[in-house]
XYZ file of C-alpha atoms in Angstrom:
124
model
C 39.697 -20.528 16.054
C 36.071 -19.683 16.925
C 33.582 -20.764 14.255
C 30.540 -18.902 15.487
C 29.814 -15.415 16.661
C 30.236 -14.892 20.414
C 26.919 -14.314 22.198
C 28.159 -11.044 23.708
C 29.146 -9.513 20.376
C 26.707 -10.596 17.634
C 27.818 -7.850 15.225
C 31.444 -8.979 15.037
C 32.405 -10.764 11.825
C 33.254 -14.444 11.957
C 36.930 -15.284 11.645
C 36.146 -18.420 9.638
C 35.290 -18.289 5.936
C 31.965 -20.025 5.210
C 33.457 -22.406 2.637
C 35.939 -23.679 5.219
C 33.054 -24.799 7.443
C 31.911 -27.173 4.701
C 35.362 -28.088 3.365
C 34.405 -26.323 0.146
C 31.254 -28.393 -0.407
C 28.292 -26.460 -1.776
C 25.688 -29.211 -2.185
C 24.071 -30.908 0.799
C 24.149 -34.696 0.874
C 20.432 -34.678 1.773
C 17.848 -32.510 0.002
C 16.694 -29.796 2.412
C 14.005 -27.223 1.765
C 14.590 -23.838 3.373
C 11.360 -24.185 5.334
C 12.095 -27.753 6.492
C 11.961 -28.081 10.251
C 14.926 -29.831 11.826
C 14.699 -31.637 15.141
C 17.442 -33.009 17.378
C 17.155 -36.746 17.892
C 16.793 -37.555 21.595
C 19.845 -39.169 23.132
C 22.425 -37.530 20.857
C 23.750 -35.227 23.603
C 26.418 -37.775 24.543
C 27.792 -37.760 20.986
C 27.605 -33.955 20.705
C 30.921 -33.519 22.516
C 32.620 -34.950 19.404
C 31.194 -32.137 17.235
C 32.982 -28.913 16.409
C 31.639 -25.648 17.791
C 29.296 -24.712 14.949
C 27.772 -28.181 14.632
C 27.256 -28.351 18.404
C 25.509 -24.968 18.216
C 23.249 -26.186 15.394
C 22.435 -29.358 17.342
C 21.492 -27.263 20.379
C 19.236 -25.044 18.224
C 17.537 -28.129 16.803
C 16.075 -28.922 20.219
C 13.593 -26.132 19.339
C 12.852 -27.570 15.845
C 13.840 -24.500 13.794
C 13.686 -24.266 10.024
C 16.849 -24.501 7.938
C 16.500 -20.776 7.172
C 16.239 -19.948 10.868
C 19.323 -22.031 11.644
C 21.293 -20.076 9.043
C 20.144 -16.756 10.484
C 20.762 -17.680 14.113
C 24.192 -19.194 13.483
C 25.145 -16.365 11.126
C 26.131 -18.375 8.059
C 24.877 -18.277 4.465
C 21.879 -20.506 3.788
C 23.926 -22.802 1.512
C 26.445 -23.415 4.284
C 23.656 -24.116 6.768
C 22.081 -26.631 4.373
C 25.384 -28.537 4.036
C 26.034 -28.521 7.800
C 22.486 -29.625 8.664
C 22.624 -32.370 6.026
C 25.857 -33.615 7.601
C 24.126 -33.769 10.995
C 21.203 -35.662 9.429
C 23.576 -38.219 7.919
C 25.438 -38.576 11.236
C 22.158 -39.334 13.028
C 22.135 -36.241 15.247
C 19.049 -34.559 13.757
C 16.034 -35.474 11.669
C 13.985 -33.626 9.101
C 10.375 -33.203 10.109
C 7.740 -33.732 7.445
C 7.364 -30.798 5.091
C 4.496 -29.979 2.794
C 3.596 -32.160 -0.153
C 1.602 -31.362 -3.268
C -1.576 -32.710 -1.653
C -1.157 -30.826 1.668
C -4.252 -29.021 2.884
C -4.574 -25.260 3.141
C -4.553 -25.598 6.940
C -1.217 -27.470 6.839
C 0.251 -24.844 4.534
C -0.989 -22.005 6.761
C 0.427 -23.688 9.877
C 3.847 -24.073 8.255
C 3.909 -20.445 7.120
C 2.901 -19.283 10.613
C 5.655 -21.386 12.256
C 8.306 -20.078 9.875
C 7.154 -16.462 10.327
C 7.062 -16.890 14.089
C 10.619 -18.220 14.065
C 11.829 -15.376 11.880
C 10.179 -12.800 14.158
C 12.055 -14.252 17.135
C 15.325 -13.424 15.427
């Protein structure tokens, strides 16, 4: 059963229910902000063949360091499902969370993050 939308037909509904992708889990094992950028860890391509279709797709997307929100949009799953799946990949050592903003972040850092997220959303 295909767990992601085929590239040739992006408007077709997925045949897999979102909760089945996470085995019913709704909370990620790792705290993930929607704007957090996720990056594939170099050298994980060899282990990617052991992943199911949707996780392999997410891992491939993470080579571009998208945000969690962008991953959800590009894979076509609800944001909660994307957070659980990405957290699983973090725990398995396939991807890493890039630094996000902190309370003492400068205005320039905040502006840069907003611009990156907006740029990624526009590409969708």
